[in-house]
Coordinates of C-alpha atoms and ligand atoms in Angstrom, one line a residue:
Chain A
M6 CA -64.2 -0.6 -137.8
I7 CA -61.5 -0.4 -135.2
E8 CA -60.6 -3.8 -133.8
T9 CA -57.7 -3.2 -131.6
I10 CA -57.2 -0.4 -129.1
F11 CA -53.8 0.1 -127.4
F12 CA -54.2 2.3 -124.4
E13 CA -51.7 3.9 -122.0
E14 CA -52.6 2.4 -118.6
E15 CA -52.4 5.8 -117.1
I16 CA -55.5 7.0 -118.9
Y17 CA -57.6 3.9 -118.6
E18 CA -60.1 5.7 -116.4
H19 CA -60.1 9.0 -118.3
P20 CA -63.7 10.0 -119.4
T21 CA -62.7 10.0 -123.1
T22 CA -61.3 6.5 -122.7
E23 CA -64.5 5.5 -121.0
R24 CA -66.5 7.0 -123.9
I25 CA -64.6 5.0 -126.4
R26 CA -64.9 1.8 -124.4
R27 CA -68.7 2.2 -124.5
A28 CA -68.6 3.0 -128.2
L29 CA -66.4 0.0 -129.2
P30 CA -67.4 -2.8 -126.8
R31 CA -66.1 -5.5 -129.0
A32 CA -62.6 -4.1 -129.7
G33 CA -59.6 -5.8 -128.2
W34 CA -57.9 -3.6 -125.5
V35 CA -54.2 -3.9 -125.1
P36 CA -52.3 -2.0 -122.4
I37 CA -49.1 -0.1 -123.2
D38 CA -46.8 2.2 -121.3
R39 CA -46.4 5.0 -123.8
Y40 CA -47.7 5.4 -127.3
Q41 CA -44.2 5.8 -128.7
E42 CA -43.7 2.1 -128.0
L43 CA -45.6 1.3 -131.1
F44 CA -46.2 4.5 -133.0
N45 CA -43.8 5.6 -135.7
K46 CA -41.2 3.0 -135.0
R47 CA -38.6 1.9 -137.5
H48 CA -39.6 -0.8 -140.1
Q49 CA -43.3 0.0 -139.9
N50 CA -45.1 0.2 -143.3
F51 CA -47.6 3.0 -143.5
K52 CA -49.3 1.6 -146.5
L53 CA -49.9 -1.8 -145.1
Q54 CA -50.8 -0.5 -141.7
K55 CA -53.4 1.7 -143.3
K56 CA -55.3 -1.4 -144.2
N57 CA -56.3 -2.1 -140.7
P58 CA -55.2 0.7 -138.4
A59 CA -55.4 0.3 -134.6
L60 CA -56.4 3.1 -132.2
I61 CA -53.9 4.2 -129.7
L62 CA -55.2 6.1 -126.7
A63 CA -52.5 8.3 -125.1
K64 CA -51.9 11.2 -122.9
K65 CA -50.1 14.2 -124.3
Y66 CA -47.7 16.0 -122.0
D67 CA -46.3 19.0 -123.8
N68 CA -46.3 21.0 -127.1
F69 CA -50.1 21.2 -127.0
V70 CA -50.3 24.4 -129.1
L71 CA -47.7 25.5 -131.6
P72 CA -47.3 28.5 -133.9
V73 CA -48.3 27.7 -137.5
P74 CA -45.6 27.8 -140.1
S75 CA -45.5 31.1 -141.9
G76 CA -47.6 31.1 -145.1
F77 CA -50.3 28.9 -143.5
G78 CA -52.6 31.5 -141.9
M79 CA -55.1 33.8 -143.3
D80 CA -53.9 37.3 -142.4
S81 CA -52.1 39.2 -139.7
H82 CA -53.7 37.2 -136.9
K83 CA -51.4 35.3 -134.6
N84 CA -52.0 31.7 -135.7
F85 CA -51.5 28.5 -133.7
Y86 CA -52.3 24.9 -134.4
F87 CA -53.0 21.9 -132.2
S88 CA -53.5 18.2 -132.9
H89 CA -55.5 16.2 -130.5
M90 CA -54.9 13.3 -132.9
Y91 CA -52.2 12.0 -135.2
N92 CA -53.3 10.4 -138.4
C93 CA -56.6 10.2 -140.2
L94 CA -59.4 7.9 -141.1
Y95 CA -59.0 8.9 -144.7
D96 CA -56.2 8.1 -147.1
C97 CA -55.6 10.9 -149.4
K98 CA -52.7 10.1 -151.8
Y99 CA -51.1 13.5 -151.3
C100 CA -51.5 13.5 -147.5
F101 CA -48.3 14.7 -145.8
L102 CA -48.9 12.4 -142.8
Q103 CA -47.8 9.4 -144.9
G104 CA -44.5 11.2 -145.4
M105 CA -44.2 12.2 -141.8
Y106 CA -45.0 9.0 -140.0
S107 CA -44.1 5.4 -140.7
S108 CA -47.2 4.4 -138.8
A109 CA -50.9 4.7 -139.9
N110 CA -52.3 3.8 -136.5
F111 CA -54.5 6.6 -135.0
V112 CA -53.2 8.2 -131.9
L113 CA -55.9 10.0 -129.9
F114 CA -54.7 12.2 -127.0
V115 CA -57.6 11.9 -124.6
N116 CA -56.6 14.7 -122.3
Y117 CA -58.4 17.4 -124.2
E118 CA -58.6 19.5 -121.0
D119 CA -54.8 20.0 -121.2
F120 CA -55.1 21.3 -124.8
F121 CA -57.7 23.8 -123.6
R122 CA -55.6 24.9 -120.6
S123 CA -52.6 25.5 -123.0
I124 CA -54.8 27.5 -125.3
S125 CA -56.0 29.6 -122.4
E126 CA -52.4 30.3 -121.5
K127 CA -51.8 31.5 -125.1
I128 CA -54.8 33.7 -124.9
K129 CA -53.6 35.2 -121.7
K130 CA -50.1 35.7 -123.1
Y131 CA -51.4 37.5 -126.1
K132 CA -54.2 39.4 -124.4
G133 CA -56.0 41.9 -126.6
Q134 CA -54.6 40.4 -129.9
S135 CA -56.6 38.5 -132.4
L136 CA -55.7 34.8 -132.3
T137 CA -56.7 31.9 -134.5
F138 CA -56.3 28.3 -133.4
F139 CA -56.3 25.7 -136.2
S140 CA -57.4 22.2 -135.4
G141 CA -56.8 19.3 -137.8
Y142 CA -53.1 19.8 -138.7
D143 CA -52.0 16.2 -138.0
C144 CA -55.4 14.8 -138.5
D145 CA -58.9 15.7 -139.8
S146 CA -60.8 17.8 -137.2
L147 CA -64.1 16.0 -137.5
A148 CA -63.6 12.6 -139.2
F149 CA -63.2 10.8 -135.9
D150 CA -65.6 13.0 -134.0
K151 CA -68.4 10.5 -133.4
L152 CA -65.9 8.4 -131.4
S153 CA -63.7 11.1 -129.9
G154 CA -66.3 13.7 -129.0
F155 CA -63.6 16.3 -129.4
A156 CA -65.4 19.0 -131.4
N157 CA -68.2 19.3 -128.8
Q158 CA -65.7 19.9 -126.0
A159 CA -63.7 22.3 -128.2
L160 CA -66.8 24.3 -129.1
N161 CA -67.8 24.5 -125.4
F162 CA -64.4 25.9 -124.6
F163 CA -64.2 28.4 -127.5
N164 CA -67.8 29.5 -127.0
G165 CA -67.9 33.2 -126.1
L166 CA -64.1 33.8 -126.3
S167 CA -63.6 37.2 -127.9
N168 CA -60.8 37.9 -130.3
V169 CA -60.2 34.2 -130.5
E170 CA -61.1 32.1 -133.5
L171 CA -61.2 28.3 -133.9
E172 CA -60.9 26.7 -137.3
L173 CA -62.0 23.1 -137.7
R174 CA -60.5 21.8 -140.9
T175 CA -62.1 18.8 -142.4
K176 CA -63.2 16.6 -145.3
S177 CA -65.7 14.9 -143.0
I178 CA -69.5 15.1 -143.0
A179 CA -69.7 14.3 -139.3
I180 CA -71.1 17.7 -138.5
G181 CA -73.6 16.5 -135.8
S182 CA -71.7 18.2 -133.0
L183 CA -72.0 21.5 -134.8
L184 CA -75.6 21.2 -136.0
Q185 CA -76.9 20.2 -132.6
R186 CA -76.0 23.6 -131.1
E187 CA -76.3 27.3 -131.9
P188 CA -73.5 28.4 -134.2
L189 CA -70.4 30.0 -132.7
S190 CA -69.5 33.3 -134.2
N191 CA -65.8 32.6 -133.6
C192 CA -65.7 29.1 -135.2
V193 CA -65.0 28.4 -138.8
A194 CA -66.0 25.1 -140.3
A195 CA -63.4 24.8 -143.0
F196 CA -63.8 22.2 -145.7
S197 CA -61.0 20.9 -148.0
L198 CA -62.3 20.4 -151.5
S199 CA -61.1 19.4 -154.9
P200 CA -63.1 18.8 -158.2
A201 CA -65.2 15.7 -157.8
Q202 CA -63.2 13.6 -160.3
V203 CA -59.9 14.6 -158.5
A204 CA -61.3 13.8 -155.1
K205 CA -62.6 10.4 -156.3
S206 CA -59.2 9.5 -157.5
L207 CA -57.1 11.0 -154.7
D208 CA -59.2 11.3 -151.5
S209 CA -59.5 7.7 -150.7
K210 CA -62.0 6.8 -148.0
A211 CA -63.1 10.5 -147.7
P212 CA -66.7 11.5 -148.3
S213 CA -67.5 12.5 -151.9
I214 CA -67.4 16.1 -153.0
N215 CA -71.2 16.2 -153.3
R216 CA -71.6 15.1 -149.7
R217 CA -69.0 17.6 -148.5
I218 CA -70.9 20.4 -150.4
S219 CA -74.1 19.3 -148.9
A220 CA -72.6 19.4 -145.4
I221 CA -71.3 22.9 -146.1
K222 CA -74.7 24.0 -147.1
Q223 CA -76.4 22.5 -144.0
L224 CA -73.9 24.3 -141.8
A225 CA -74.2 27.5 -143.6
D226 CA -78.0 27.3 -143.4
A227 CA -77.7 26.7 -139.7
G228 CA -75.7 29.9 -139.4
W229 CA -72.1 28.6 -139.2
K230 CA -69.2 30.4 -140.8
I231 CA -67.7 28.4 -143.6
G232 CA -64.1 28.2 -144.8
L233 CA -63.4 26.8 -148.3
R234 CA -60.0 25.3 -148.7
F235 CA -58.7 24.4 -152.1
D236 CA -55.5 22.9 -151.0
P237 CA -53.7 21.2 -152.6
L238 CA -54.5 22.3 -156.1
I239 CA -54.2 19.4 -158.5
Y240 CA -53.0 19.9 -162.0
T241 CA -54.6 17.9 -164.7
S242 CA -55.3 18.7 -168.4
D243 CA -58.7 20.2 -167.9
W244 CA -58.1 21.7 -164.4
K245 CA -59.6 25.0 -165.3
E246 CA -63.0 23.5 -166.3
L247 CA -62.9 21.2 -163.3
Y248 CA -62.2 24.0 -160.7
S249 CA -64.8 26.4 -162.4
A250 CA -67.4 23.7 -162.2
L251 CA -66.5 23.0 -158.5
F252 CA -66.8 26.6 -157.5
A253 CA -70.2 26.9 -159.3
D254 CA -71.4 23.8 -157.5
I255 CA -70.4 25.0 -154.1
M256 CA -71.7 28.5 -154.6
N257 CA -75.0 27.4 -156.0
G258 CA -77.5 28.1 -153.2
L259 CA -74.8 29.1 -150.7
D260 CA -75.1 32.6 -149.2
P261 CA -71.7 34.3 -149.8
E262 CA -72.2 36.1 -146.5
R263 CA -71.7 32.8 -144.7
I264 CA -68.2 32.4 -146.2
H265 CA -65.6 33.4 -143.7
S266 CA -62.6 32.9 -146.0
I267 CA -61.4 31.0 -149.0
S268 CA -57.8 29.8 -149.3
Y269 CA -55.9 27.8 -151.9
G270 CA -52.5 26.3 -152.1
P271 CA -50.4 24.5 -154.7
L272 CA -49.4 20.9 -154.3
R273 CA -46.1 21.0 -152.6
F274 CA -44.0 18.5 -150.6
P275 CA -40.7 18.7 -148.8
K276 CA -38.3 16.6 -150.8
K277 CA -38.0 13.8 -148.3
M278 CA -41.8 13.5 -147.9
Y279 CA -42.3 13.5 -151.6
K280 CA -39.8 10.6 -152.0
K281 CA -41.5 8.6 -149.3
A282 CA -45.0 9.3 -150.6
A283 CA -43.9 8.4 -154.1
S284 CA -42.4 5.2 -152.9
L285 CA -45.7 4.2 -151.3
H286 CA -47.6 4.9 -154.5
P287 CA -45.1 4.4 -157.3
E288 CA -47.8 3.7 -159.9
H289 CA -50.0 6.6 -159.1
K290 CA -50.2 9.5 -161.6
L291 CA -49.9 12.0 -158.9
F292 CA -46.3 11.0 -158.4
A293 CA -45.5 10.6 -162.1
F294 CA -45.8 14.3 -163.0
P295 CA -42.4 15.8 -163.8
M296 CA -42.3 17.9 -160.6
E297 CA -39.7 20.5 -160.0
E298 CA -37.5 20.8 -157.0
T299 CA -36.4 24.1 -155.6
N300 CA -34.7 24.6 -152.2
G301 CA -35.8 21.2 -151.0
V302 CA -39.4 21.7 -152.0
V303 CA -41.0 19.6 -154.7
S304 CA -43.8 21.4 -156.7
Y305 CA -45.4 21.8 -160.1
G306 CA -43.0 24.7 -160.6
T307 CA -43.5 28.4 -160.9
K308 CA -45.2 28.4 -164.3
I309 CA -48.0 26.1 -163.4
E310 CA -48.4 27.5 -159.9
T311 CA -48.7 31.0 -161.3
Q312 CA -51.3 29.9 -163.9
M313 CA -53.3 28.2 -161.2
H314 CA -53.0 31.1 -158.8
D315 CA -54.1 33.7 -161.4
F316 CA -57.0 31.5 -162.5
L317 CA -58.3 30.8 -159.1
K318 CA -58.0 34.3 -157.8
S319 CA -60.0 35.7 -160.8
E320 CA -62.5 32.9 -160.8
L321 CA -63.2 33.1 -157.1
N322 CA -63.5 36.9 -157.4
N323 CA -66.7 36.2 -159.3
Y324 CA -68.2 34.9 -156.1
I325 CA -66.6 36.6 -153.2
S326 CA -64.8 39.8 -152.3
E327 CA -61.0 39.7 -152.7
N328 CA -60.2 40.4 -149.0
K329 CA -61.7 36.9 -148.1
I330 CA -59.4 35.1 -150.5
F331 CA -55.9 33.9 -149.4
Q332 CA -53.1 31.9 -151.0
C333 CA -51.3 29.4 -148.8
T334 CA -47.7 29.2 -149.6
I335 CA -46.5 26.2 -147.7
Chain B
M15 CA -27.4 -31.5 -149.2
S16 CA -30.7 -32.6 -150.7
E17 CA -32.1 -32.7 -154.2
F18 CA -33.1 -29.1 -153.6
T19 CA -29.8 -27.9 -155.1
D20 CA -30.2 -24.5 -156.7
V21 CA -31.9 -22.6 -153.9
E22 CA -28.8 -21.0 -152.4
N23 CA -27.6 -19.3 -155.6
N24 CA -30.9 -18.5 -157.2
T25 CA -31.5 -14.8 -156.6
E26 CA -34.8 -15.0 -158.4
L27 CA -36.5 -17.1 -155.7
Q28 CA -39.5 -15.6 -154.3
F29 CA -40.4 -17.0 -150.9
K30 CA -43.6 -15.6 -149.7
F31 CA -43.6 -17.1 -146.2
C32 CA -40.6 -17.6 -144.0
W33 CA -41.4 -19.7 -140.9
V34 CA -39.3 -19.8 -137.8
T35 CA -40.1 -22.6 -135.4
A36 CA -38.3 -23.6 -132.2
L37 CA -38.9 -27.3 -132.3
R38 CA -38.8 -29.9 -135.0
A39 CA -42.1 -31.2 -133.7
E40 CA -43.6 -27.7 -134.5
A41 CA -41.9 -27.7 -137.9
T42 CA -42.8 -31.2 -139.1
P43 CA -46.6 -30.6 -139.7
L44 CA -45.7 -27.5 -141.8
I45 CA -42.9 -29.2 -143.7
D46 CA -45.4 -31.9 -144.6
A47 CA -48.3 -29.7 -145.3
F48 CA -46.4 -27.4 -147.7
N49 CA -44.2 -30.2 -149.1
M50 CA -40.9 -28.6 -148.1
K51 CA -37.6 -30.3 -148.6
I52 CA -34.4 -30.0 -146.7
V53 CA -32.1 -27.3 -148.1
E54 CA -29.5 -27.0 -145.3
N55 CA -28.8 -29.6 -142.7
K56 CA -25.1 -29.0 -141.9
S57 CA -25.5 -25.9 -139.8
L58 CA -27.0 -25.3 -136.4
F59 CA -30.3 -24.3 -138.0
P60 CA -31.8 -26.8 -140.5
I61 CA -33.7 -25.1 -143.4
Y62 CA -36.5 -26.5 -145.4
A63 CA -38.1 -25.0 -148.4
N64 CA -40.6 -25.3 -151.2
E65 CA -39.7 -22.8 -153.8
E66 CA -42.8 -23.4 -155.9
K67 CA -45.2 -22.9 -153.1
G68 CA -43.1 -20.0 -151.7
H69 CA -42.4 -21.5 -148.3
A70 CA -39.1 -21.5 -146.4
L71 CA -38.7 -22.7 -142.8
V72 CA -35.9 -22.7 -140.2
I73 CA -35.8 -24.6 -137.0
S74 CA -34.2 -22.4 -134.4
G75 CA -34.1 -24.5 -131.2
M76 CA -35.4 -23.0 -127.9
G77 CA -34.7 -19.5 -126.8
S78 CA -35.1 -15.9 -127.9
I79 CA -31.5 -15.4 -129.1
K80 CA -31.6 -18.6 -131.2
S81 CA -34.9 -17.5 -132.8
A82 CA -33.4 -14.2 -133.9
A83 CA -30.2 -15.9 -135.1
A84 CA -32.1 -18.6 -137.0
A85 CA -34.3 -16.0 -138.7
T86 CA -31.2 -14.1 -139.8
F87 CA -29.6 -17.3 -141.0
L88 CA -32.6 -18.1 -143.1
K89 CA -32.7 -14.6 -144.5
N90 CA -29.1 -14.6 -145.5
H91 CA -28.9 -18.2 -146.6
L92 CA -31.8 -18.1 -149.0
K93 CA -31.4 -14.4 -149.8
I94 CA -34.9 -13.8 -148.9
N95 CA -36.4 -10.8 -150.6
D96 CA -37.7 -7.8 -148.7
H97 CA -41.4 -8.4 -149.3
S98 CA -41.7 -11.8 -147.7
A99 CA -43.8 -12.5 -144.6
W100 CA -42.0 -13.8 -141.5
I101 CA -44.0 -16.0 -139.1
N102 CA -42.9 -17.2 -135.8
F103 CA -45.0 -20.3 -135.3
G104 CA -45.3 -22.8 -132.5
I105 CA -46.9 -23.9 -129.3
A106 CA -47.4 -21.7 -126.2
G107 CA -48.7 -21.9 -122.7
F108 CA -51.8 -19.9 -121.9
F109 CA -53.7 -19.0 -118.7
K110 CA -56.8 -20.8 -119.9
G111 CA -57.9 -23.7 -122.1
P112 CA -58.7 -25.3 -124.3
I113 CA -55.4 -26.5 -125.7
G114 CA -55.4 -26.5 -129.4
D115 CA -56.7 -22.9 -129.8
I116 CA -54.8 -20.7 -132.1
Y117 CA -53.9 -17.1 -131.4
Q118 CA -52.1 -14.2 -133.1
A119 CA -49.8 -12.3 -130.6
N120 CA -50.6 -8.6 -130.9
K121 CA -48.1 -7.6 -128.3
V122 CA -45.0 -9.5 -127.4
V123 CA -43.1 -8.7 -124.3
S124 CA -39.6 -9.9 -123.4
K125 CA -39.8 -10.6 -119.7
E126 CA -36.0 -10.5 -119.6
S127 CA -35.5 -7.0 -121.1
G128 CA -38.9 -5.5 -120.8
A129 CA -39.0 -4.6 -124.5
A130 CA -42.4 -4.7 -126.2
F131 CA -43.1 -5.5 -129.8
F132 CA -46.3 -5.2 -131.8
P133 CA -46.0 -7.5 -134.8
G134 CA -48.2 -7.7 -137.8
L135 CA -51.5 -6.5 -139.0
R136 CA -54.4 -7.8 -137.0
L137 CA -56.1 -10.8 -138.6
S138 CA -59.1 -10.5 -136.4
K139 CA -61.6 -12.0 -138.9
L140 CA -59.6 -15.2 -138.7
I141 CA -58.1 -15.6 -135.3
P142 CA -58.3 -14.1 -131.8
A143 CA -55.4 -12.1 -130.5
A144 CA -53.6 -12.3 -127.2
I145 CA -50.6 -10.7 -125.5
L146 CA -47.6 -13.0 -125.3
F147 CA -44.7 -13.0 -122.8
T148 CA -41.4 -14.4 -123.9
V149 CA -39.8 -16.0 -120.9
S150 CA -36.3 -17.5 -120.4
K151 CA -37.5 -20.5 -118.4
P152 CA -40.6 -22.6 -118.9
E153 CA -43.6 -20.9 -117.2
N154 CA -45.8 -23.2 -115.2
G155 CA -47.6 -20.6 -113.0
Y156 CA -49.7 -18.9 -115.8
K157 CA -50.0 -16.0 -113.5
E158 CA -51.0 -13.4 -116.2
K159 CA -53.8 -13.6 -118.8
V160 CA -51.2 -14.0 -121.6
L161 CA -49.6 -16.6 -123.8
Y162 CA -46.1 -17.8 -122.8
D163 CA -43.3 -18.8 -125.1
M164 CA -39.5 -18.7 -125.1
E165 CA -38.8 -17.3 -128.6
A166 CA -41.1 -14.6 -130.0
A167 CA -39.4 -11.6 -128.5
G168 CA -36.1 -12.5 -130.1
F169 CA -37.8 -13.1 -133.4
C170 CA -39.7 -9.8 -133.2
E171 CA -36.5 -7.9 -132.5
M172 CA -35.0 -9.1 -135.8
A173 CA -37.7 -10.0 -138.4
P174 CA -39.2 -6.6 -139.0
S175 CA -35.9 -5.4 -140.4
F176 CA -36.1 -8.1 -143.1
S177 CA -39.3 -6.8 -144.6
C178 CA -41.4 -4.7 -142.3
N179 CA -43.4 -5.0 -139.0
E180 CA -46.7 -5.5 -140.9
L181 CA -45.3 -8.6 -142.5
T182 CA -44.0 -10.1 -139.2
Y183 CA -46.4 -12.4 -137.5
V184 CA -46.4 -14.4 -134.3
I185 CA -48.9 -17.3 -134.3
K186 CA -49.2 -19.7 -131.4
I187 CA -51.2 -22.8 -130.6
V188 CA -52.1 -23.4 -127.0
S189 CA -50.3 -26.5 -125.7
D190 CA -50.5 -26.2 -122.0
T191 CA -52.7 -24.4 -119.4
P192 CA -53.2 -24.5 -115.6
S193 CA -55.3 -27.6 -116.2
A194 CA -53.1 -29.2 -118.9
S195 CA -49.6 -29.4 -117.7
S196 CA -46.6 -28.8 -120.0
S197 CA -45.2 -32.1 -118.8
L198 CA -47.9 -33.8 -120.9
I199 CA -46.7 -32.3 -124.2
T200 CA -45.3 -34.9 -126.6
K201 CA -44.2 -34.7 -130.2
H202 CA -47.4 -36.6 -131.1
L203 CA -49.6 -34.1 -129.2
V204 CA -47.8 -31.1 -130.9
R205 CA -48.4 -32.6 -134.3
E206 CA -52.0 -33.3 -133.5
L207 CA -52.7 -29.8 -132.3
I208 CA -51.0 -28.2 -135.3
E209 CA -52.6 -30.5 -137.8
K210 CA -56.1 -29.6 -136.5
Q211 CA -55.4 -26.0 -137.3
L212 CA -53.9 -26.5 -140.8
S213 CA -57.0 -25.2 -142.5
K214 CA -57.1 -22.1 -140.4
I215 CA -53.4 -21.7 -141.1
S216 CA -54.2 -21.8 -144.8
D217 CA -56.8 -19.0 -144.4
I218 CA -54.3 -16.9 -142.5
L219 CA -51.7 -17.4 -145.2
A220 CA -54.2 -16.4 -147.9
E221 CA -54.7 -13.1 -146.0
I222 CA -51.0 -12.5 -145.5
E223 CA -50.3 -13.4 -149.2
I224 CA -52.4 -10.4 -150.3
L225 CA -50.0 -8.1 -148.4
V226 CA -47.0 -9.9 -149.7
E227 CA -48.1 -9.5 -153.3
E228 CA -48.9 -5.8 -152.7
E229 CA -45.4 -5.2 -151.3
K230 CA -43.8 -7.3 -154.1
K231 CA -45.5 -5.2 -156.7
R232 CA -44.6 -1.9 -155.0
L233 CA -40.9 -2.9 -154.5
S234 CA -40.3 -4.8 -157.8
I235 CA -37.8 -3.4 -160.3
P236 CA -39.1 -3.9 -163.8
N237 CA -37.2 -6.2 -166.1
E238 CA -36.6 -3.3 -168.6
V239 CA -34.8 -1.4 -165.9
I240 CA -32.7 -4.4 -164.9
E241 CA -31.8 -4.9 -168.6
F242 CA -30.7 -1.3 -169.0
E243 CA -28.7 -1.3 -165.8
K244 CA -26.9 -4.4 -166.9
R245 CA -26.1 -2.9 -170.3
F246 CA -25.1 0.6 -169.2
K247 CA -22.8 1.8 -166.5
F248 CA -24.9 4.0 -164.4
T249 CA -23.3 5.8 -161.5
E250 CA -25.3 5.5 -158.2
T251 CA -26.8 8.9 -158.7
N252 CA -27.7 8.2 -162.3
K253 CA -29.2 4.9 -161.4
Y254 CA -31.5 6.6 -158.9
K255 CA -32.4 9.2 -161.5
F256 CA -33.0 6.6 -164.2
R257 CA -35.3 4.5 -162.0
E258 CA -37.3 7.6 -161.0
I259 CA -37.7 8.9 -164.5
Y260 CA -38.5 5.4 -165.8
R261 CA -41.2 5.1 -163.2
K262 CA -42.8 8.3 -164.3
W263 CA -42.4 7.6 -168.0
K264 CA -44.0 4.1 -167.5
V265 CA -46.9 5.6 -165.7
A266 CA -47.3 8.2 -168.4
F267 CA -47.0 5.7 -171.2
P268 CA -48.0 2.4 -169.9
S269 CA -48.1 0.6 -173.2
K270 CA -44.7 1.8 -174.4
R271 CA -41.6 -0.4 -174.1
L272 CA -38.1 0.9 -173.4
D273 CA -36.3 -0.6 -176.3
L274 CA -32.6 -1.3 -175.7
S275 CA -31.8 -1.2 -179.5
E276 CA -32.8 2.5 -179.7
F277 CA -30.1 3.4 -177.1
L278 CA -27.2 1.2 -178.1
N279 CA -24.8 4.2 -178.6
S280 CA -26.2 6.3 -175.8
Q281 CA -24.6 7.4 -172.6
P282 CA -26.7 6.8 -169.3
K283 CA -27.2 10.6 -169.1
E284 CA -28.7 10.7 -172.6
I285 CA -31.1 7.9 -171.7
I286 CA -32.3 9.8 -168.7
L287 CA -32.6 13.1 -170.7
R288 CA -34.6 11.4 -173.4
L289 CA -37.1 10.0 -170.9
E290 CA -37.3 13.3 -169.1
K291 CA -38.1 15.0 -172.4
E292 CA -40.8 12.6 -173.3
V293 CA -42.5 13.0 -169.9
L294 CA -42.2 16.8 -170.1
L295 CA -43.8 16.9 -173.6
N296 CA -46.8 15.1 -172.1
V297 CA -47.4 17.8 -169.5
E298 CA -50.0 19.8 -171.5
D299 CA -52.2 16.7 -171.8
W300 CA -51.5 15.5 -168.3
N301 CA -54.3 13.5 -166.8
A302 CA -53.7 13.2 -163.1
L303 CA -56.6 10.9 -162.5
Ligands
LIG11 S1 -58.2 14.3 -144.9 FE1 -56.4 15.5 -144.5 S2 -55.3 14.4 -142.8 FE2 -56.9 13.0 -143.7 S3 -55.8 11.8 -145.2 FE3 -56.7 13.5 -146.3 S4 -55.1 15.0 -146.3 FE4 -54.5 13.6 -144.7

């Protein structure tokens, strides 16, 4: 439970702030000027801060929507991402956020309306082209949704936009805002998944794989498009059996027609992030594997990556047509 | 100098809690409670410590700059390790009573520079939090709904660099309010107010100690590594490589020991290569979980 909320005084009256005030009546509220006063400062300790993170309510002023790095998107669409939040309720050992920020406090940008305005500008600029907007790049799209109410507003905004797709990427089972409405034909609920044993060991605080699969099936049954994201792929001695079993579990009772896309990507870190993450979890096996470093990127190396790629591609082909399967390369 | 003789040169000392107080009257109840002895009394900043219990304390005198300077002096004088908790402790004015209540400052503002600090993890299950203003002259107006002291901002400027912000704490006991003037504060009263909160302080320390131990474990360099680095001349680059591969090797083979006698005629590079080879051979059976 969140005990301390730092808020930029400027947004004290904002409806999102008001919503959170009502939801967390017992939290201590502390005024600040700007969120950078306490977020990602020197000498902060991500791992310790993660034990009791505070919520920071802030206003975002610029860079609402950014182009995704190449290798992230699905196909030839123009792809953008946006982050209404920095950091995440969950604590995955491989999460790049721990390498990116020294701070584990959650920053929630309450001015969603400015994100939507900026997305509208992009749509106008690229009129007639297919665009995809990814939410959940610096956070999980839904994990915080009960408090933030973001998904509902995003879905209201995207509803009916043609040629424009929204992907909500998540490990959360907080799918209420989706289930309570008619499915949007241009929204993909994309779930990150790993074999149950892997998730149990690495996806700390996130819902179990069983619960994620059950959320997928509920959404699919309600008519939502589903994305399956096997990213990062984790190497362990029996990885083939584990991933085969995972695919079978997911596909059991799931209508393949409801699957919008499947993507997978190897475990990779920029060198600096790897060093930082390893220093936070020096005793974890994830960071004890003899990784290879090429051009500043730390990975399992070409041999293992190719093995995993080949296996996943052929295994997933058993369930779904090839044109829906993509490899992420960042 | 006291009977506490070896502290200065003993690099193995593991102080868990480093206290910085402004006044002797604030320090005395802690010195007594944790059985600290004088270590340094010749300089501007007297230092007390109890190595066994893991406490060290410095008396800074009043003012922000002195607080920062005293903390630095303590850090250097006792070679405090980088997983210790730093606690600025003392009395403070508050806009409301009763006196004797204890607070954790979750935001510290220097009224002089305007700089703001956000020390520590919240200890909300144990004590309430309040904003604290560090002022340069005693505050008797209590105009804002905050705590007032004269040191914390200076302390917060410096202490996070000794370990980290999450191991930096500002804990204050209310000594004066609009209805209990600061002119009534006596040494005796300070002692009484602090002594009444000693059991709460113990609870707070128990909570902080968990974080200290976790950081200690994360940052510690295993004895085997220290032995090897003493025995062999590693360049800085090789030292880093050795520590990294040793870490991976130890995680892969937790029950194995790195035996110095097996490497007596080896070069540092050969040691690193040998460990790399063993880790690589293990890849086929790698269990990431
Ligand atoms: S769910 Fe995603 S954003 Fe959240 S901790 Fe895990 S990897 Fe990071």
